[in-house]
Amino acid sequence: MSNPIVADDRLDLRGVKCPANSARALVRLESLDAGAVLEILLDDGEPIESVPPALADEGHVQLDRRRDGAGWRLLVRAGG
Amino acid sequence: MRTVYLDNAATTRPDPRVLDAVRAFADEGYGNPASTHAEGRATALALERARAVVAARLGAPADELVFTSGGTEANNLALFGVAWEHEARGRHLVTSVLEHASVLAPCAWLERHGWSVTRVPVDGEGFVDPDDVARSLRPDTVLVSIGHANAEIGTLQPVDDLAAACGARGVLFHSDACQSFTKAPLGGDRPLPDLVSLNAHKLHGPKGVGALRVRSGVRLQPLLHGGEQEGALRAGTPNTPGIVGFGKAVELADPIDNERVAALRDALLERILAGIPGALLNGPRQRRLCTNLNVSFPGCSGRALLAEMDRRGVRVSRGSACSSGSTRPSHVLTAIGRTPDQADGSLRLTLSRFTDAADLDAAFEALQQSVIAVRRAS
């Protein structure tokens, strides 16, 4: 059984519309060391559809994605 | 003739690097940050980068910063936003007699509409006593608004103690930090005020942009309706080139400059007090904004002095820019106990990081000559 991933930082983007949610996530990831893990809370619908690809486009790696109540919880590793 | 600009409390000359950033972004970053296409996403990213820079310098989380059109809007949003949101809980506000017009005027408006406002006094150097504020709190008090640095005399209020006094009673605390942001620390290792007003043009940034820090959990009513921008607290497409310039101006604001400017200011003060008979410092020597000097020259008309200084190439002011055309004596100088003659004969000289020793040599010489000329004519 693999060890659970521990996030280094957390960003709650519930209620934040697109594309501000992607932008805030990118700015936070830019502030982290490469390899650090950011936990992101996101709304369902357009946010979960558009934020992960926007982060991947900038080299950040999604490690996990799971339902969290009505929204989503992502774990993303900051790219270099 | 050398021109010396010493009216930096009114506004500062934009740093050329800020103007470069604003121009470049106005040209290329024209997308609406609410649009989800590439231009919109790029603008949203620039907006959030600027938000992160400004918030980090203040010491607040980025998502607690609401961009506005400037400090006046930020102050109005704080006062009206809290008042309208919390009026079911109480209709009492506390402020000081020394505040900027963009705080005093909303308070007066609310007073005309059934609110009660307590204006605490200040001492002879312009300091508010936190005990006075604590004593003024009532069960129906919803907000205390006391600015960090006074715009006219530079007094730095004990904001930490004021925030603590309000926090202990569950009352929201707002501080207008437009004059002091990046020049004097706010909060330090203690919590920031719940609401903090900021602007860009006092720190070599562009005009037309400011921000209000709204602590997470504090609820406000917006002033502007018609869009969900800025967390639904400020409808309207943001001034993104201005916001980018705000972020750049904050990046460029180096605390080392504050010590150098304070030393220049102190040296000028000593020359004025030693070299111009009757000169009288307004405001404190310690716990004073590093850029601010305000001196009374009894027996002089401030208006005539200002004109003489202007003729000699030195730009100064008589008080807050928002009331500089007024013929009434400064409410700030009156509040600290200056006589009408002392208040009338006052000048505010405010420095910036672009001010150097040669500027102040020229300013002192012009001031000596101007005081002699005005006293001789009167």
Coordinates of C-alpha atoms in Angstrom, one line a residue:
Chain A
M1 CA 0.0 0.0 0.0
S2 CA 1.5 3.4 -1.0
N3 CA 2.0 6.2 1.6
P4 CA -0.6 9.0 1.4
I5 CA 0.7 12.1 -0.2
V6 CA 1.2 15.0 2.2
A7 CA 0.5 18.4 0.8
D8 CA 3.0 21.3 1.6
D9 CA 0.4 24.0 1.0
R10 CA -3.3 24.3 0.5
L11 CA -5.4 26.6 -1.7
D12 CA -9.2 26.9 -1.4
L13 CA -10.6 28.0 -4.8
R14 CA -14.2 27.1 -4.1
G15 CA -16.4 30.0 -5.3
V16 CA -13.6 31.4 -7.5
K17 CA -14.7 31.6 -11.1
C18 CA -12.7 30.7 -14.2
P19 CA -10.1 31.8 -15.2
A20 CA -9.2 33.5 -11.9
N21 CA -9.1 30.0 -10.2
S22 CA -6.4 28.8 -12.7
A23 CA -4.5 32.0 -12.3
R24 CA -4.5 31.9 -8.5
A25 CA -3.4 28.2 -8.6
L26 CA -0.6 29.0 -11.1
V27 CA 0.7 32.0 -8.9
R28 CA 0.7 29.8 -5.8
L29 CA 2.5 27.0 -7.6
E30 CA 5.1 29.5 -8.9
S31 CA 5.8 30.5 -5.3
L32 CA 6.5 26.9 -4.2
D33 CA 9.7 25.0 -4.7
A34 CA 9.8 22.5 -7.5
G35 CA 8.4 19.2 -6.2
A36 CA 6.3 20.7 -3.5
V37 CA 2.7 19.5 -3.4
L38 CA -0.2 21.8 -3.4
E39 CA -3.7 20.7 -2.3
I40 CA -6.4 22.6 -4.2
L41 CA -10.1 22.6 -3.5
L42 CA -12.2 23.3 -6.5
D43 CA -15.9 23.5 -7.5
D44 CA -17.5 21.0 -9.8
G45 CA -18.3 21.8 -13.4
E46 CA -16.2 24.3 -15.4
P47 CA -13.5 24.7 -12.6
I48 CA -12.7 20.9 -12.5
E49 CA -12.7 20.8 -16.3
S50 CA -10.5 23.8 -16.9
V51 CA -8.1 24.2 -14.0
P52 CA -6.2 20.8 -14.2
P53 CA -5.3 21.3 -17.9
A54 CA -4.2 24.9 -17.3
L55 CA -1.9 23.7 -14.6
A56 CA -0.6 20.8 -16.7
D57 CA 0.1 23.3 -19.6
E58 CA 2.6 25.1 -17.3
G59 CA 4.4 21.8 -16.3
H60 CA 2.6 21.1 -13.0
V61 CA 1.7 17.5 -12.4
Q62 CA -1.6 16.2 -11.0
L63 CA -1.0 13.5 -8.5
D64 CA -4.5 12.9 -7.3
R65 CA -8.0 14.0 -7.8
R66 CA -11.0 13.0 -5.8
R67 CA -14.5 14.1 -4.9
D68 CA -14.8 16.2 -1.8
G69 CA -18.4 16.9 -0.9
A70 CA -19.9 18.9 -3.8
G71 CA -16.5 19.8 -5.2
W72 CA -13.1 18.3 -5.8
R73 CA -9.8 17.9 -4.0
L74 CA -6.6 17.9 -6.2
L75 CA -3.1 17.2 -5.3
V76 CA -0.6 18.9 -7.7
R77 CA 3.2 18.7 -7.7
A78 CA 4.8 22.0 -8.6
G79 CA 6.9 21.8 -11.8
G80 CA 10.4 23.2 -12.1
Chain B
M1 CA 16.1 76.8 -12.3
R2 CA 16.2 73.5 -10.5
T3 CA 12.7 72.1 -9.8
V4 CA 12.3 70.3 -6.5
Y5 CA 9.2 68.2 -6.0
L6 CA 8.3 67.9 -2.3
D7 CA 4.6 67.1 -2.6
N8 CA 4.9 63.3 -2.5
A9 CA 2.1 62.9 0.0
A10 CA -0.2 64.3 -2.6
T11 CA 1.2 62.0 -5.3
T12 CA 4.5 60.7 -6.4
R13 CA 6.3 60.7 -9.8
P14 CA 5.8 57.2 -11.3
D15 CA 8.9 55.1 -11.4
P16 CA 10.0 54.7 -15.1
R17 CA 10.1 51.0 -14.6
V18 CA 6.4 51.1 -13.5
L19 CA 5.4 53.1 -16.5
D20 CA 7.2 50.6 -18.8
A21 CA 5.3 47.7 -17.2
V22 CA 2.0 49.6 -17.5
R23 CA 2.6 50.5 -21.1
A24 CA 3.6 47.0 -22.1
F25 CA 0.6 45.5 -20.4
A26 CA -1.9 48.1 -21.8
D27 CA -0.5 47.2 -25.2
E28 CA -0.5 43.4 -24.9
G29 CA -2.5 42.5 -21.9
Y30 CA -5.8 43.8 -23.2
G31 CA -7.9 40.7 -22.5
N32 CA -10.6 40.8 -20.0
P33 CA -9.5 38.8 -17.0
A34 CA -13.0 37.3 -16.8
S35 CA -12.7 35.8 -20.3
T36 CA -11.6 32.2 -20.5
H37 CA -9.7 32.4 -23.8
A38 CA -6.0 32.8 -24.0
E39 CA -5.9 36.6 -23.8
G40 CA -8.3 36.5 -20.8
R41 CA -6.3 33.9 -19.0
A42 CA -3.0 35.8 -19.5
T43 CA -4.6 38.9 -18.1
A44 CA -6.0 37.0 -15.1
L45 CA -2.6 35.5 -14.4
A46 CA -1.0 39.0 -14.4
L47 CA -3.8 40.3 -12.2
E48 CA -3.2 37.5 -9.7
R49 CA 0.6 37.9 -9.8
A50 CA 0.1 41.5 -8.9
R51 CA -2.3 40.6 -6.1
A52 CA 0.2 38.2 -4.7
V53 CA 2.9 40.8 -4.6
V54 CA 0.9 43.5 -3.0
A55 CA -0.7 41.2 -0.5
A56 CA 2.7 39.6 0.5
R57 CA 4.2 43.1 1.2
L58 CA 1.2 43.9 3.4
G59 CA 1.4 40.5 5.1
A60 CA -2.0 39.2 4.1
P61 CA -3.2 36.3 2.1
A62 CA -3.6 37.2 -1.6
D63 CA -7.3 36.3 -1.7
E64 CA -8.0 38.9 1.0
L65 CA -7.1 41.8 -1.4
V66 CA -9.8 43.6 -3.4
F67 CA -8.5 45.9 -6.0
T68 CA -10.2 49.3 -6.2
S69 CA -9.8 52.6 -8.1
G70 CA -7.7 54.0 -5.3
G71 CA -7.5 54.8 -1.6
T72 CA -10.7 56.9 -1.6
E73 CA -12.8 54.0 -3.0
A74 CA -11.1 51.6 -0.6
N75 CA -12.0 53.8 2.4
N76 CA -15.6 54.2 1.1
L77 CA -15.9 50.5 0.6
A78 CA -14.6 49.8 4.1
L79 CA -16.9 52.3 5.8
F80 CA -20.1 51.9 3.8
G81 CA -19.5 48.2 3.2
V82 CA -19.3 47.4 6.9
A83 CA -22.0 49.8 7.9
W84 CA -24.6 48.4 5.4
E85 CA -23.7 44.8 6.1
H86 CA -23.8 45.1 9.9
E87 CA -26.5 47.7 10.6
A88 CA -28.8 45.2 12.1
R89 CA -26.2 44.6 14.8
G90 CA -25.6 48.3 15.5
R91 CA -25.2 51.8 14.0
H92 CA -22.3 53.3 15.8
L93 CA -18.8 54.0 14.3
V94 CA -15.6 55.3 15.9
T95 CA -13.0 57.4 14.1
S96 CA -10.6 60.2 15.0
V97 CA -10.7 63.9 14.4
L98 CA -7.6 63.6 12.3
E99 CA -8.8 61.3 9.5
H100 CA -8.6 61.9 5.7
A101 CA -11.7 63.4 4.0
S102 CA -12.4 60.0 2.4
V103 CA -13.0 58.6 5.9
L104 CA -14.6 61.7 7.5
A105 CA -17.1 62.3 4.6
P106 CA -18.5 58.8 4.6
C107 CA -18.8 59.0 8.4
A108 CA -20.7 62.3 8.1
W109 CA -23.0 60.8 5.4
L110 CA -23.8 57.9 7.7
E111 CA -24.4 60.3 10.5
R112 CA -26.9 62.2 8.4
H113 CA -28.7 58.9 7.8
G114 CA -29.2 57.9 11.4
W115 CA -25.8 56.5 12.5
S116 CA -23.9 57.8 15.4
V117 CA -20.2 58.6 15.1
T118 CA -17.7 59.1 17.8
R119 CA -14.6 61.1 16.8
V120 CA -11.9 60.5 19.4
P121 CA -9.4 63.4 20.0
V122 CA -5.7 63.4 19.5
D123 CA -2.8 64.8 21.5
G124 CA -0.6 67.6 20.5
E125 CA 1.5 65.4 18.2
G126 CA -1.6 63.8 16.6
F127 CA -1.6 60.5 18.4
V128 CA -4.8 58.7 19.2
D129 CA -4.9 57.1 22.7
P130 CA -6.0 53.5 22.4
D131 CA -7.6 53.8 25.8
D132 CA -9.8 56.6 24.4
V133 CA -10.8 54.3 21.6
A134 CA -11.5 51.4 24.0
R135 CA -13.7 53.7 26.1
S136 CA -15.7 54.8 23.1
L137 CA -16.7 51.3 22.1
R138 CA -20.4 50.5 22.7
P139 CA -22.5 47.3 22.3
D140 CA -23.7 48.8 19.0
T141 CA -20.3 49.7 17.6
V142 CA -19.6 47.9 14.4
L143 CA -16.4 49.6 13.1
V144 CA -13.4 51.7 14.2
S145 CA -11.5 53.5 11.5
I146 CA -8.2 55.1 12.3
G147 CA -5.6 55.8 9.7
H148 CA -2.0 54.5 10.0
A149 CA 0.0 57.6 8.9
N150 CA -1.6 61.0 8.9
A151 CA -1.5 62.6 5.5
E152 CA -0.6 66.1 6.8
I153 CA 1.7 65.6 9.8
G154 CA 2.9 62.1 9.3
T155 CA 1.9 60.8 12.8
L156 CA 2.1 57.0 12.9
Q157 CA -0.8 55.7 15.0
P158 CA -0.4 52.7 17.3
V159 CA -2.3 50.6 15.0
D160 CA -1.3 47.3 16.7
D161 CA -2.7 48.5 20.0
L162 CA -5.9 49.8 18.3
A163 CA -6.4 46.6 16.5
A164 CA -6.0 44.6 19.7
A165 CA -8.4 46.9 21.6
C166 CA -11.0 46.4 18.9
G167 CA -10.4 42.7 18.5
A168 CA -10.8 42.2 22.2
R169 CA -14.3 43.6 22.0
G170 CA -15.3 41.9 18.7
V171 CA -15.4 45.2 16.8
L172 CA -14.0 45.4 13.2
F173 CA -11.0 47.7 12.8
H174 CA -10.1 49.6 9.6
S175 CA -7.0 51.5 8.9
D176 CA -6.2 53.7 5.9
A177 CA -2.6 52.9 5.1
C178 CA -2.4 54.8 1.8
Q179 CA 0.4 57.1 3.0
S180 CA 2.4 54.5 4.9
F181 CA 2.2 51.4 2.7
T182 CA 5.8 50.1 2.0
K183 CA 7.2 53.0 4.1
A184 CA 6.3 52.0 7.6
P185 CA 5.4 48.5 8.8
L186 CA 1.8 47.8 9.7
G187 CA 1.1 45.1 12.2
G188 CA 4.6 43.7 12.5
D189 CA 4.3 40.3 14.3
R190 CA 0.7 41.2 15.5
P191 CA -2.4 40.8 13.5
L192 CA -3.2 43.3 10.8
P193 CA -6.3 45.5 11.0
D194 CA -9.4 43.6 9.6
L195 CA -9.6 46.1 6.8
V196 CA -6.7 48.1 5.3
S197 CA -6.8 50.7 2.5
L198 CA -3.9 51.0 0.1
N199 CA -3.1 52.8 -3.1
A200 CA -0.4 52.8 -5.8
H201 CA 0.2 56.4 -6.6
K202 CA 1.8 57.3 -3.3
L203 CA 4.5 54.8 -3.9
H204 CA 5.6 55.7 -7.5
G205 CA 2.8 53.6 -9.0
P206 CA 0.0 54.7 -11.4
K207 CA -3.0 56.7 -10.4
G208 CA -6.4 55.1 -10.4
V209 CA -5.6 51.9 -8.6
G210 CA -5.7 50.9 -4.9
A211 CA -6.9 48.0 -2.8
L212 CA -8.8 47.1 0.3
R213 CA -7.6 44.2 2.4
V214 CA -10.6 42.4 3.8
R215 CA -9.8 39.8 6.4
S216 CA -11.2 36.4 5.6
G217 CA -14.6 36.0 7.3
V218 CA -15.4 39.8 7.3
R219 CA -18.6 40.4 5.3
L220 CA -19.1 43.7 3.4
Q221 CA -21.7 45.1 1.1
P222 CA -20.3 46.2 -2.2
L223 CA -20.5 49.8 -3.4
L224 CA -20.7 48.9 -7.1
H225 CA -23.1 46.3 -8.4
G226 CA -23.2 44.7 -11.8
G227 CA -20.5 42.0 -11.9
E228 CA -18.8 39.3 -9.8
Q229 CA -15.3 40.7 -10.1
E230 CA -13.1 40.9 -7.0
G231 CA -15.0 38.4 -5.1
A232 CA -18.3 40.2 -5.9
L233 CA -17.1 43.2 -3.8
R234 CA -16.1 45.4 -6.7
A235 CA -18.1 45.1 -9.9
G236 CA -16.5 46.2 -13.2
T237 CA -13.7 45.2 -15.4
P238 CA -10.5 45.7 -13.3
N239 CA -7.9 48.4 -14.3
T240 CA -5.4 45.6 -15.2
P241 CA -2.6 47.8 -16.5
G242 CA -2.9 49.9 -13.4
I243 CA -2.9 46.8 -11.2
V244 CA 0.2 45.4 -12.9
G245 CA 1.8 48.8 -12.3
F246 CA 0.8 48.6 -8.6
G247 CA 2.5 45.3 -8.3
K248 CA 5.6 46.6 -10.0
A249 CA 5.7 49.7 -7.7
V250 CA 5.5 47.5 -4.7
E251 CA 8.3 45.2 -6.0
L252 CA 10.5 48.3 -6.4
A253 CA 9.8 49.8 -3.0
D254 CA 12.9 49.0 -1.0
P255 CA 12.8 49.5 2.8
I256 CA 16.4 50.7 2.7
D257 CA 15.2 53.9 0.9
N258 CA 13.0 54.7 3.9
E259 CA 16.0 55.0 6.3
R260 CA 17.8 57.3 3.8
V261 CA 14.7 59.5 3.3
A262 CA 14.2 59.8 7.0
A263 CA 17.8 60.9 7.5
L264 CA 17.4 63.5 4.7
R265 CA 14.1 64.7 6.2
D266 CA 15.6 65.0 9.7
A267 CA 18.6 67.0 8.4
L268 CA 16.2 69.4 6.6
L269 CA 14.1 69.8 9.8
E270 CA 17.2 70.7 11.8
R271 CA 18.3 73.3 9.3
I272 CA 14.8 74.8 9.2
L273 CA 14.5 75.0 13.0
A274 CA 18.0 76.5 13.3
G275 CA 17.8 78.8 10.3
I276 CA 14.3 80.2 10.2
P277 CA 13.1 82.2 13.2
G278 CA 9.8 81.0 14.7
A279 CA 9.7 77.8 12.7
L280 CA 7.6 75.2 14.6
L281 CA 7.4 71.5 13.8
N282 CA 3.9 70.1 13.5
G283 CA 3.6 66.5 14.5
P284 CA 6.0 64.2 16.3
R285 CA 9.8 63.7 15.9
Q286 CA 9.5 60.0 16.6
R287 CA 6.9 57.6 15.2
R288 CA 6.5 59.8 12.2
L289 CA 6.3 58.8 8.5
C290 CA 9.8 58.9 7.0
T291 CA 8.7 61.1 4.1
N292 CA 6.8 63.7 6.0
L293 CA 7.7 67.2 7.3
N294 CA 5.2 69.8 8.3
V295 CA 6.3 73.1 9.7
S296 CA 4.5 76.3 10.7
F297 CA 6.0 79.7 10.1
P298 CA 4.0 82.1 12.3
G299 CA 3.5 85.5 10.7
C300 CA 3.3 84.1 7.2
S301 CA 0.4 83.3 5.0
G302 CA 0.7 79.7 3.9
R303 CA -0.8 80.5 0.6
A304 CA 1.7 83.3 0.0
L305 CA 4.5 81.0 1.1
L306 CA 3.4 78.3 -1.2
A307 CA 3.3 80.7 -4.1
E308 CA 6.8 82.0 -3.3
M309 CA 8.2 78.5 -3.1
D310 CA 6.5 77.6 -6.4
R311 CA 8.1 80.7 -8.0
R312 CA 11.5 79.4 -6.8
G313 CA 10.9 76.0 -8.3
V314 CA 10.0 74.1 -5.1
R315 CA 6.7 72.3 -5.1
V316 CA 5.1 71.9 -1.6
S317 CA 1.6 72.0 -0.2
R318 CA -0.4 73.3 2.7
G319 CA -2.0 70.1 3.7
S320 CA -3.8 67.1 2.3
A321 CA -4.2 67.3 -1.5
C322 CA -7.9 66.6 -1.1
S323 CA -8.4 69.8 0.9
S324 CA -5.6 72.0 -0.4
G325 CA -7.9 74.4 -2.1
S326 CA -9.8 75.0 1.1
T327 CA -9.7 78.4 2.8
R328 CA -10.5 76.9 6.2
P329 CA -7.6 76.1 8.5
S330 CA -6.4 72.5 8.4
H331 CA -8.6 70.3 10.6
V332 CA -5.5 68.4 11.5
L333 CA -3.5 71.3 12.7
T334 CA -6.5 72.7 14.5
A335 CA -6.9 69.3 16.2
I336 CA -3.4 69.2 17.5
G337 CA -3.9 72.7 19.1
R338 CA -2.3 75.0 16.6
T339 CA -3.6 78.6 16.6
P340 CA -5.2 79.9 13.4
D341 CA -2.0 81.9 12.7
Q342 CA 0.2 78.8 13.1
A343 CA -2.1 76.7 11.1
D344 CA -2.4 79.2 8.3
G345 CA 1.4 79.6 8.1
S346 CA 2.1 75.9 7.7
L347 CA 3.7 74.0 4.8
R348 CA 3.9 70.3 4.2
L349 CA 7.1 69.1 2.6
T350 CA 7.0 65.5 1.6
L351 CA 10.0 63.5 0.3
S352 CA 10.3 60.4 -1.8
R353 CA 13.0 58.0 -2.7
F354 CA 13.8 60.3 -5.7
T355 CA 14.7 63.1 -3.3
D356 CA 18.4 63.8 -2.8
A357 CA 20.5 66.1 -0.6
A358 CA 20.9 68.7 -3.4
D359 CA 17.1 68.9 -3.7
L360 CA 16.9 69.7 0.0
D361 CA 19.7 72.3 -0.2
A362 CA 17.7 74.1 -2.9
A363 CA 14.5 73.7 -0.9
F364 CA 16.0 75.1 2.3
E365 CA 17.4 78.1 0.4
A366 CA 14.1 78.8 -1.3
L367 CA 12.2 78.4 2.0
Q368 CA 14.5 80.9 3.8
Q369 CA 14.0 83.4 1.0
S370 CA 10.3 82.8 0.8
V371 CA 9.7 83.3 4.6
I372 CA 11.7 86.5 4.5
A373 CA 9.8 87.8 1.4
V374 CA 6.3 86.9 2.8
R375 CA 7.1 88.3 6.3
R376 CA 8.4 91.5 4.7
A377 CA 5.3 91.9 2.6
S378 CA 2.8 91.3 5.4

